Each structure stands twice: as C-alpha cells, then as structure tokens.
mmCIF file of C-alpha atoms and ligand atoms in Angstrom:
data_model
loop_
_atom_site.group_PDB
_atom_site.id
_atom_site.type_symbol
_atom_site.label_atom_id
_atom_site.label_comp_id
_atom_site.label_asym_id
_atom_site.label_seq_id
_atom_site.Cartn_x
_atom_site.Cartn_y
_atom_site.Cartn_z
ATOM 1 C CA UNK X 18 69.427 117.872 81.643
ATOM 2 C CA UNK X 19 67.158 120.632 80.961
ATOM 3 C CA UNK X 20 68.170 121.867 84.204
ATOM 4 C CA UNK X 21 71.688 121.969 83.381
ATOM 5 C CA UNK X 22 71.091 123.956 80.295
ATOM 6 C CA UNK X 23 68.560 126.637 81.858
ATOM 7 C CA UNK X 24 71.016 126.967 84.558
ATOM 8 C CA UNK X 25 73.725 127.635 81.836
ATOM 9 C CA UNK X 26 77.043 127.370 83.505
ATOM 10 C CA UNK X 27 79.417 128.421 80.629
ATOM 11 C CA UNK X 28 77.701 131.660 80.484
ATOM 12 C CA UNK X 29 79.477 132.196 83.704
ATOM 13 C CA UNK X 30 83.228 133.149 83.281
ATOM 14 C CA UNK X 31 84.313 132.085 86.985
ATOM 15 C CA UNK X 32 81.822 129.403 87.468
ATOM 16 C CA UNK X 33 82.302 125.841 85.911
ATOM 17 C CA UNK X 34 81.584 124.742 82.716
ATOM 18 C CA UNK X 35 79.347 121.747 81.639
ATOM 19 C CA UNK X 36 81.148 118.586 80.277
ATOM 20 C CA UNK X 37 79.838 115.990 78.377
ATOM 21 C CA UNK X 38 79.987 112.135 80.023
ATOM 22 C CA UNK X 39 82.050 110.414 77.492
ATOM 23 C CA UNK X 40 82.735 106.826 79.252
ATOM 24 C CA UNK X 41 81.442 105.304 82.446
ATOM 25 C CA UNK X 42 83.001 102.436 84.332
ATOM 26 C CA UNK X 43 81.644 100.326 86.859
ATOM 27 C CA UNK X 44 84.100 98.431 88.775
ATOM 28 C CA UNK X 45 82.297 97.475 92.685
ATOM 29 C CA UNK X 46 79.562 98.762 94.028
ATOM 30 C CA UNK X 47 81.855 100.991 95.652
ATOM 31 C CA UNK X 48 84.350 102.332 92.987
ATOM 32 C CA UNK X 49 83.606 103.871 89.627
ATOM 33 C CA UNK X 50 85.072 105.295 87.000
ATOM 34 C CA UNK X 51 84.314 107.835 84.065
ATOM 35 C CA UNK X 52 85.757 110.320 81.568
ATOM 36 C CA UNK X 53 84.317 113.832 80.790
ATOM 37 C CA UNK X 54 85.232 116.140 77.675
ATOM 38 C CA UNK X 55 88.023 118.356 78.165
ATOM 39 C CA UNK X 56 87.806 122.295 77.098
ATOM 40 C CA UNK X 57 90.275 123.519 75.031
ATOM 41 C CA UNK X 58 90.964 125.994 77.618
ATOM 42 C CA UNK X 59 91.342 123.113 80.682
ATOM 43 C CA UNK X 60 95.492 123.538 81.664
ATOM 44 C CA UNK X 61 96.667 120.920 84.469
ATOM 45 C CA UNK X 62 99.653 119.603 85.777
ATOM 46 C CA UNK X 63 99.614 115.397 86.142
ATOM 47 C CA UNK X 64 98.171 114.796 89.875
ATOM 48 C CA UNK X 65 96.461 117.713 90.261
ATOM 49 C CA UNK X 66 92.611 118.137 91.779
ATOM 50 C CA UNK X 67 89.708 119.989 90.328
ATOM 51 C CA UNK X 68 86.516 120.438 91.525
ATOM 52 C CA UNK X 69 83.827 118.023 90.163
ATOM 53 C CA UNK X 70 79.354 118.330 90.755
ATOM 54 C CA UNK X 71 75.826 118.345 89.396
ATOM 55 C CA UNK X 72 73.067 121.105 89.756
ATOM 56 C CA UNK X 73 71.830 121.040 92.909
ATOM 57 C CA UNK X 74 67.675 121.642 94.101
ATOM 58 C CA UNK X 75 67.419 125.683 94.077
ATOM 59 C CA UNK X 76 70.128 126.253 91.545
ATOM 60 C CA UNK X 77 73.196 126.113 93.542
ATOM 61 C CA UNK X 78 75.514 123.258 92.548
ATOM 62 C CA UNK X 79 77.054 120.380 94.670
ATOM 63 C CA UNK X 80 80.808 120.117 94.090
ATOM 64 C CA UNK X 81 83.407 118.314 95.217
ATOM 65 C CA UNK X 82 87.307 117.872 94.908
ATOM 66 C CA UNK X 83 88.254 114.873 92.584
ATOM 67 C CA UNK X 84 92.113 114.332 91.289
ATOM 68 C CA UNK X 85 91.805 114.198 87.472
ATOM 69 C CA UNK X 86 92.995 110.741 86.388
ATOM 70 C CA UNK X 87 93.924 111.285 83.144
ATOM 71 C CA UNK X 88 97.522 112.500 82.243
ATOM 72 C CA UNK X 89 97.721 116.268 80.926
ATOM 73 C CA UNK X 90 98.142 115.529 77.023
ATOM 74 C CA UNK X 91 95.080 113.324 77.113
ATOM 75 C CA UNK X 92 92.209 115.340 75.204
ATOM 76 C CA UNK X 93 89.446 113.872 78.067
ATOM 77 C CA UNK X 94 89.277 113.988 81.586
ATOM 78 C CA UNK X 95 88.916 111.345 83.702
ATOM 79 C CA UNK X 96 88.102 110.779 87.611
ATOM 80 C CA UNK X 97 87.773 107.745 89.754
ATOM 81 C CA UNK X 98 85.063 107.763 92.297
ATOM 82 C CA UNK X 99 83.323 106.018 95.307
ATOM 83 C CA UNK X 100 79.723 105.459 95.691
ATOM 84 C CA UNK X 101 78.323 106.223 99.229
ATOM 85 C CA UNK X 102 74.933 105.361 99.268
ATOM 86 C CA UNK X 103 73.798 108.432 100.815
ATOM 87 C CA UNK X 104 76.368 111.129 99.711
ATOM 88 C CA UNK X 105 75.146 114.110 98.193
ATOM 89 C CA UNK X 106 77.441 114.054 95.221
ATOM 90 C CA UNK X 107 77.957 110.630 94.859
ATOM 91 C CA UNK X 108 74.094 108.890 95.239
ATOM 92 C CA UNK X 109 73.658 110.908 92.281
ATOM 93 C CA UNK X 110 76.911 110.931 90.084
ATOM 94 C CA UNK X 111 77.650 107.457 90.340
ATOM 95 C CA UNK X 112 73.916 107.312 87.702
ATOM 96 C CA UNK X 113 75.638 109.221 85.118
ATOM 97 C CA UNK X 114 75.660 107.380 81.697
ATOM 98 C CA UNK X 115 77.503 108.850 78.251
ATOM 99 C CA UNK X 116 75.511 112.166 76.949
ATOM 100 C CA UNK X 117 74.796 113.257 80.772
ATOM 101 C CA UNK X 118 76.476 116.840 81.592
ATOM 102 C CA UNK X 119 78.846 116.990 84.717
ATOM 103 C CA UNK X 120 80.012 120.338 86.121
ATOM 104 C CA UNK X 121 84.092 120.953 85.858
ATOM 105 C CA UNK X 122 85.610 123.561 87.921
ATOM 106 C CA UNK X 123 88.116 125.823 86.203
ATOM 107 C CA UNK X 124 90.983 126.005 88.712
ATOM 108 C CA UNK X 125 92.837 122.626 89.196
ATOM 109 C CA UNK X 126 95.481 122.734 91.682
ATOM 110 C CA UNK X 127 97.473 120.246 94.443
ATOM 111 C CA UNK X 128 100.547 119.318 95.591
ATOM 112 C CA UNK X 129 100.838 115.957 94.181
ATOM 113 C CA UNK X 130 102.669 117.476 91.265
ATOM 114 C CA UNK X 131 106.266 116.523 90.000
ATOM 115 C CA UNK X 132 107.542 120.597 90.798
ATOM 116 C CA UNK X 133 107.151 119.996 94.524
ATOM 117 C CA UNK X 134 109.945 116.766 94.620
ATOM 118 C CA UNK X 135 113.715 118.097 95.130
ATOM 119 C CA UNK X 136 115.383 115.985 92.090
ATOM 120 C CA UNK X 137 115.718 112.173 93.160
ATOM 121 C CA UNK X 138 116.450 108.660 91.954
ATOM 122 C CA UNK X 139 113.580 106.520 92.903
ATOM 123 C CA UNK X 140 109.813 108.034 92.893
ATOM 124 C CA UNK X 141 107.594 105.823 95.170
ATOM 125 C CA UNK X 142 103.896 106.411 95.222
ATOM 126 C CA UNK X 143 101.711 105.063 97.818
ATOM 127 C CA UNK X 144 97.788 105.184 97.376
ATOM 128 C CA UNK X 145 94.883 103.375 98.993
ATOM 129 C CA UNK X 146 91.522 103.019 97.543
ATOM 130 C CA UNK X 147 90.589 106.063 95.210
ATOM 131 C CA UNK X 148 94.192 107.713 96.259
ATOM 132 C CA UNK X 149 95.546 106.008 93.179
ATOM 133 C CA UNK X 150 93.686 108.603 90.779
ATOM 134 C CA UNK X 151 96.361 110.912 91.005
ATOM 135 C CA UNK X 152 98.713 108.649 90.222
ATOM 136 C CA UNK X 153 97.158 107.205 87.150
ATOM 137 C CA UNK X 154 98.257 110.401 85.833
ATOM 138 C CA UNK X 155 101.564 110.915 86.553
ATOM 139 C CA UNK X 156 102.192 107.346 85.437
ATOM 140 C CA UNK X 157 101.241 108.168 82.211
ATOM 141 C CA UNK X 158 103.287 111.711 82.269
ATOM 142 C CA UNK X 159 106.012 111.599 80.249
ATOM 143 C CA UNK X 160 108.026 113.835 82.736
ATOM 144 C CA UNK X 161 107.872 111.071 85.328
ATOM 145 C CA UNK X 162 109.569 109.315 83.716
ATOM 146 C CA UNK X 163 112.341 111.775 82.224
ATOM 147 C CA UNK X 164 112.712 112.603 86.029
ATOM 148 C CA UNK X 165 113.020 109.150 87.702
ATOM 149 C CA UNK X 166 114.960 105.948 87.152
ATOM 150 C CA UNK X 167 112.583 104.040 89.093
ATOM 151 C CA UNK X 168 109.001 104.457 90.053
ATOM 152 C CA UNK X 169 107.053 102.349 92.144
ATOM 153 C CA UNK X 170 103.130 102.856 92.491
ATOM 154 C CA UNK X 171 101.580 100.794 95.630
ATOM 155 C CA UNK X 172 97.767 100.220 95.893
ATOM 156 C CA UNK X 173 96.445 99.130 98.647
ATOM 157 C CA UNK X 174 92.276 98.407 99.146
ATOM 158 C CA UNK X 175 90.308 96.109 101.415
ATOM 159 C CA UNK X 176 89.057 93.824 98.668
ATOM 160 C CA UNK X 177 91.063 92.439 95.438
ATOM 161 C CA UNK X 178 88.194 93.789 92.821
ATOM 162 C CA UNK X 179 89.046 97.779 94.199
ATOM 163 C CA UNK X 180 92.553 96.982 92.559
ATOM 164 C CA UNK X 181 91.225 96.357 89.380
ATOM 165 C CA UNK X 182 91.505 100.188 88.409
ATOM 166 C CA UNK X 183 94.967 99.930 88.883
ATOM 167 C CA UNK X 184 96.131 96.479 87.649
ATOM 168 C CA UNK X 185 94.173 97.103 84.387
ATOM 169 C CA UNK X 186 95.858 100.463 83.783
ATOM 170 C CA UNK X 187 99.045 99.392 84.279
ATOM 171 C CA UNK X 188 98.509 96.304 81.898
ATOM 172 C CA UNK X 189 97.121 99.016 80.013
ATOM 173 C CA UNK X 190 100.585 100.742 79.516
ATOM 174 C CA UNK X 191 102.388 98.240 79.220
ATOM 175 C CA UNK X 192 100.385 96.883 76.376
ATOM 176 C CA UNK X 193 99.847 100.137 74.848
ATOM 177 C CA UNK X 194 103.093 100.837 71.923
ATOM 178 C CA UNK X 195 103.211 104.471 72.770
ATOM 179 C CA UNK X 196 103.164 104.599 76.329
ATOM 180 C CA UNK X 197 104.995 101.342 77.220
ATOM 181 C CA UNK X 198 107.669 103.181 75.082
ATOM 182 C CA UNK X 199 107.346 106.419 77.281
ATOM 183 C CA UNK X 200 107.493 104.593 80.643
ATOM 184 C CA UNK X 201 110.635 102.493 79.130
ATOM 185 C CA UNK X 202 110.237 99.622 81.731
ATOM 186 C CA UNK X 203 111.190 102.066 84.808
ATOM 187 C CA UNK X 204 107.029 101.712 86.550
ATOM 188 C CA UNK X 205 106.306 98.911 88.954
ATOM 189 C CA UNK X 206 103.012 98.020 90.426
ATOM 190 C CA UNK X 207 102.926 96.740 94.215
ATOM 191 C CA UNK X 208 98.984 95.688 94.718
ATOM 192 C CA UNK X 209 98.078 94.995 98.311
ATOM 193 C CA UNK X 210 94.719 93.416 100.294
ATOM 194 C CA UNK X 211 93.699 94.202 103.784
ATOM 195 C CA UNK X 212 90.763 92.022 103.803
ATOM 196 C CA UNK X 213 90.325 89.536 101.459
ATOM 197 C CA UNK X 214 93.236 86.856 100.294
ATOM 198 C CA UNK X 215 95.915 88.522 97.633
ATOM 199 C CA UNK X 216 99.408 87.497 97.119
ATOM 200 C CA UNK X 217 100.210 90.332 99.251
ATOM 201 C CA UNK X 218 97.998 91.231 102.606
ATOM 202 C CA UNK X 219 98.463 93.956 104.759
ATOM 203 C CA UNK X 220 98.404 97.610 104.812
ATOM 204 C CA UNK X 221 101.276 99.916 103.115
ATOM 205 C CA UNK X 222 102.420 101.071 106.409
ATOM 206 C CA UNK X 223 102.797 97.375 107.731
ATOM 207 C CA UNK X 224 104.792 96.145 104.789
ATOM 208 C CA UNK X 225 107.215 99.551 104.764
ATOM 209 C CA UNK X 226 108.129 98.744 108.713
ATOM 210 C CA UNK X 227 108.074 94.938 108.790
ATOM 211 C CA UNK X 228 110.902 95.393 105.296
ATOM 212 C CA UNK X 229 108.195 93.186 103.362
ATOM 213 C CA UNK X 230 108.039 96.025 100.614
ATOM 214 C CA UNK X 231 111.440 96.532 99.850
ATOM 215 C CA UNK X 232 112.071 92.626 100.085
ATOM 216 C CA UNK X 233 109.130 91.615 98.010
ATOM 217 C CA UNK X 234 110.849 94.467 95.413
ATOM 218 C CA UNK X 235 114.246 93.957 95.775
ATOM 219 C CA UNK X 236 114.790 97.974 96.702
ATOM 220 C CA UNK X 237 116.868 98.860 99.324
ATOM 221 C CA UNK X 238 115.029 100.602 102.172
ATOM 222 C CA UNK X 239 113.732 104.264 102.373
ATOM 223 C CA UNK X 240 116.129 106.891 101.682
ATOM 224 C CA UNK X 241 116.105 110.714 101.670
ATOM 225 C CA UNK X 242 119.429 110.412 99.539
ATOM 226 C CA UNK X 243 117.529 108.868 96.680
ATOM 227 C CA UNK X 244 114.409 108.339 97.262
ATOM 228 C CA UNK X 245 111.075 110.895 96.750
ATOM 229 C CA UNK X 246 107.500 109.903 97.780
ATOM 230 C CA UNK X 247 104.086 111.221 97.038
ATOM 231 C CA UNK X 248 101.872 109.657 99.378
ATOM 232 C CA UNK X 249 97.526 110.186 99.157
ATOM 233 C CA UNK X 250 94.546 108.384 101.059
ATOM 234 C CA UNK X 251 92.742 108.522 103.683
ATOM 235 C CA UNK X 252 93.368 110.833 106.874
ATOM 236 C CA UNK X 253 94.527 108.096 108.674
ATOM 237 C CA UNK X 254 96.748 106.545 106.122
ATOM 238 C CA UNK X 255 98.350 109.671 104.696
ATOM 239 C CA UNK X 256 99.462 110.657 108.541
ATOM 240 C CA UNK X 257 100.906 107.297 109.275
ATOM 241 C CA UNK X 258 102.775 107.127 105.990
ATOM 242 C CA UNK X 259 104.206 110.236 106.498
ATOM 243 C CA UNK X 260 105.220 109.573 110.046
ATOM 244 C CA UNK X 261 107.326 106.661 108.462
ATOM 245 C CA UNK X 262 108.989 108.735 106.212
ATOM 246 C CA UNK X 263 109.923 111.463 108.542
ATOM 247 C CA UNK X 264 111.104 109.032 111.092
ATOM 248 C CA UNK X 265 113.088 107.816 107.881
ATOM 249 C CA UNK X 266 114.385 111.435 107.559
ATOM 250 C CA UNK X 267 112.506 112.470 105.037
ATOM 251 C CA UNK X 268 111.017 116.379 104.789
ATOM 252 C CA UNK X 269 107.630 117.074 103.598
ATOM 253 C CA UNK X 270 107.907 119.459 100.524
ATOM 254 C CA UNK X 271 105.395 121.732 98.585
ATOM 255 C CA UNK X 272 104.569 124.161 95.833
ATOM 256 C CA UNK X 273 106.685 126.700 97.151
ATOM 257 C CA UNK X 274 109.684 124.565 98.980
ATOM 258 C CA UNK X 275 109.951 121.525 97.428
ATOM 259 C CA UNK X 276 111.262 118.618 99.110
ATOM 260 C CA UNK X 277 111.858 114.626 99.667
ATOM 261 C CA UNK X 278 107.652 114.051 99.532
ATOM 262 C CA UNK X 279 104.315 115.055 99.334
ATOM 263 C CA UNK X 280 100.750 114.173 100.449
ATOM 264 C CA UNK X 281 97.110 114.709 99.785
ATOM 265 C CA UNK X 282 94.321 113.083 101.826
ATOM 266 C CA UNK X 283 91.855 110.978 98.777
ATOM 267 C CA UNK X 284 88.728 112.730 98.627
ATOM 268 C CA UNK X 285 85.479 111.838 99.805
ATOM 269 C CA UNK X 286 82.640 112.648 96.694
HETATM 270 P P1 LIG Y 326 92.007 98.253 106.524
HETATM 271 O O1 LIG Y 326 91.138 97.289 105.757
HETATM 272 O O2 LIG Y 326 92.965 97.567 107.445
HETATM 273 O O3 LIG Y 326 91.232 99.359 107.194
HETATM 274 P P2 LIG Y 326 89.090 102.512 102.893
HETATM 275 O O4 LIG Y 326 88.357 101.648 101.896
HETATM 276 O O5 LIG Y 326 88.519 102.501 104.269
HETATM 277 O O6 LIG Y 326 89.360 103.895 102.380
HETATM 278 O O7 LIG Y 326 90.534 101.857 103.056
HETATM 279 C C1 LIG Y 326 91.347 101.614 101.943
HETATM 280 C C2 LIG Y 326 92.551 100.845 102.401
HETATM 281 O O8 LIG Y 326 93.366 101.679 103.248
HETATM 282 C C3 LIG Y 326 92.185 99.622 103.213
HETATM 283 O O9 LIG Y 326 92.937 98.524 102.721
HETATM 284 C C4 LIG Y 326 92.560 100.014 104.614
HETATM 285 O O10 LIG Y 326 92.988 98.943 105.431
HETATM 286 C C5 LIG Y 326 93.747 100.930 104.377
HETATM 287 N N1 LIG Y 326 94.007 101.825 105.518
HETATM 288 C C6 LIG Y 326 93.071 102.423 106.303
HETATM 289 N N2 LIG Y 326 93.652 103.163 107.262
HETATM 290 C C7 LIG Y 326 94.976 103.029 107.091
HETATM 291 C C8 LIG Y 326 96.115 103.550 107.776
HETATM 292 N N3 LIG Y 326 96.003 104.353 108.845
HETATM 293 N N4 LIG Y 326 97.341 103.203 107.315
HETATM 294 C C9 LIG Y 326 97.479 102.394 106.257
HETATM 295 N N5 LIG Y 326 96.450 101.860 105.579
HETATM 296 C C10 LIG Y 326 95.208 102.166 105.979
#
C-alpha cells in the first residue's frame, strides 16, 4: 500500500491512476473476478481494453491489457481474470481484497466495439474462457441492442464452473427490471464444455461446421447478408473462428473500415 502511495501515480498526468478494489470474486482456481472505482474522467466504449497492474520491485509497474467488463454507464470498472501460478501480474493480483489499490491505464481502446460492424441483423459473439469479458459489456450496452434484432453470446471453457461468469450474468439481466427491459428478450446464451460433461460439448468451431449451433438455436446458418460477429480468445481459437467466417464470406472489419466482424485474441494477465 504504502508503496502505492509513495510512488503516487495520479501525480502523473500520462501515467495511470490508482483505483480502489471495490469487489472481488472468486470463481476456480483459475478465473477471477473484481471491480475497481471508476474516475470521473475514465471514457470507454463497451468492449474495449485498458491496461491493468500493480507496482512493481524498483518502482516500475507491471501492466497488462484486460477488456473492462463492465458496460460504459456503469460508475465501476470491472475485469475478469486468470490466475497463473507463476505470472507476474497475476500471482499477485489474483490476492487483491476490497481497499487494495490497482493501477488503471488512461487510454482504453480495441476493436471489439459496436463502430467497427457494417449495420446487420443478427450480432453473434463467440468467446472462450476470459474472451467473454468483453462481451459482458456490450451485453449490457444499450446500443447493442438498439442495433441488433438478435444477439447470441457463445462461451465456451474446458470445465462447466469457468461458465459460471457468464451464466450468472446473464441470469443476472434477465432478472434485473432495468436491464432485462433494455435487452427486451433479443440476448441468448450458448454455454459450451470441452472437457468435462455439459449439455453441450465441443469447441465453438466444431459446433459452427458440424451445423450443431445453428440447430441447437434454431438460426439459420452464417451469413454476411445478416449476420455480424465479434469473435475473442485465444490465438488459436480467434484464427480458426475467423477462418470459418471468411470461408463463410465474411470480411474482417475495423476502426477505420468497418465490416461483417471483428476479433481480439483474450489476454494473458
Ligand atoms: P480444448 O479443451 O479442446 O482445448 P483455454 O482454457 O486453454 O484458454 O481454452 C478455453 C477453451 O477454448 C477450451 O474449451 C478449449 O478447448 C477452447 N479452444 C482452444 N483452442 C481452440 C481453438 N483453436 N478453436 C476453438 N476452441 C478452442
């Protein structure tokens, strides 16, 4: 603490400022959660990444990208996050309880973001593991919702407890008067296990070429016409979802040429 205070980061006007640990969540001993407060001066757009760290030995800070959770009306910030035992960020974030500091970078940015879809009828977003903190946002963006009929959010982890994150905030919204009014019944939740029993197994990229997606949903199959996609995970998984949707005929859009879908690789704390 006392190290975060001599080494006084708000004194610095391009460096981050110190946030206060408001909640913490423990959901595996691989997957956290927790929510930071939110400067008045903090401006993002839903799905966006900012960089998150501690003080570091000799001063300098360890920081790393995280996609802010928490949709951009909310007054806190919050991030999902893996443990990894030995992880220089991570070994020591994931021992953060309420009243700790946390160090918030000042420039969020990403392509995740609503402004890089051409208009479209259906919004599909396909996560694995922590890739569904971007989408925890835009679910609860009002905008998503004034933009798409339709919007289906698929989860896929290797055990049924790393969903819990997102079955519990989608019960979450639909519980909640405010926002289950906002999302108007248009979200669906496709949860899916690569390792362990679930009523679904396999991985995204599996159940999008074998039809089992689009089945299980009652959707017709990908396309361009109607369809946008936002797509973040791993390496791996981002790659081979967005070979699908090019083969499909999809074109990858950004910031500054929007088109049928996006990616971001999940990052690693
Ligand atoms: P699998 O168990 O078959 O590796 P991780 O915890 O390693 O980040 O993985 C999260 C989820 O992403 C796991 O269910 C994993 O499945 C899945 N996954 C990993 N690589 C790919 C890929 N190339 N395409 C689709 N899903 C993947």
């Amino acid at each position: 603490m006392t190290e975060i205070l001599a080494s006084s980061p708000k004194a610095s006007p391009k460096g981050p400022t110190s946030e206060t640990v408001l909640q913490v969540e423990h959901y595996t001993n691989r997957l956290f959660r927790f929510s930071l407060s939110r400067p008045a001066s903090f401006r993002f757009r839903s799905g966006e990444f900012v960089m998150i760290g501690l003080p570091g030995e000799n001063g300098r800070p360890i920081m790393r990208a995280y996609s802010v959770a928490s949709p951009s009306w909310d007054e806190k910030l919050e991030f999902y996050s893996i443990k990894v035992p030995d992880g220089p960020l991570t070994s020591k974030l994931q021992k953060i309880e309420p009243g700790d500091e946390v160090l918030l970078g000042k420039k969020p940015t990403g392509t995740l973001v609503l402004d890089a879809l051409t208009p479209g009828k259906r919004l599909y977003m396909f996560s694995t593991g922590t890739g569904f903190a971007p989408f925890a946002s835009l679910i609860r963006d009002p905008e998503t919702y004034e933009k798409y009929e339709e919007v289906i959010v698929t989860h896929t982890c290797r055990e049924s407890a790393e969903l819990d994150y997102s079955r519990e905030l989608v019960r979450h919204i639909e519980e909640d008067p405010m926002l289950s009014e906002l999302v108007d019944g248009k979200l669906r939740l496709y949860t899916t296990c690569t390792r362990e029993d679930h009523d679904v197994k396999g991985r995204i990229t599996d159940l999008i070429s074998n039809g089992k997606l689009f089945e299980d949903l009652g959707v017709p199959t990908l396309d361009p016409e109607t369809d946008r996609a936002m797509i973040c995970g791993s390496m791996e998984m981002t790659q081979d979802t967005k070979k699908l949707l090019m083969d499909a005929g999809f074109e990858e859009g950004s910031n500054a040429a929007p088109a049928q879908f996006v990616i971001e690789k999940a990052f690693v704390g």
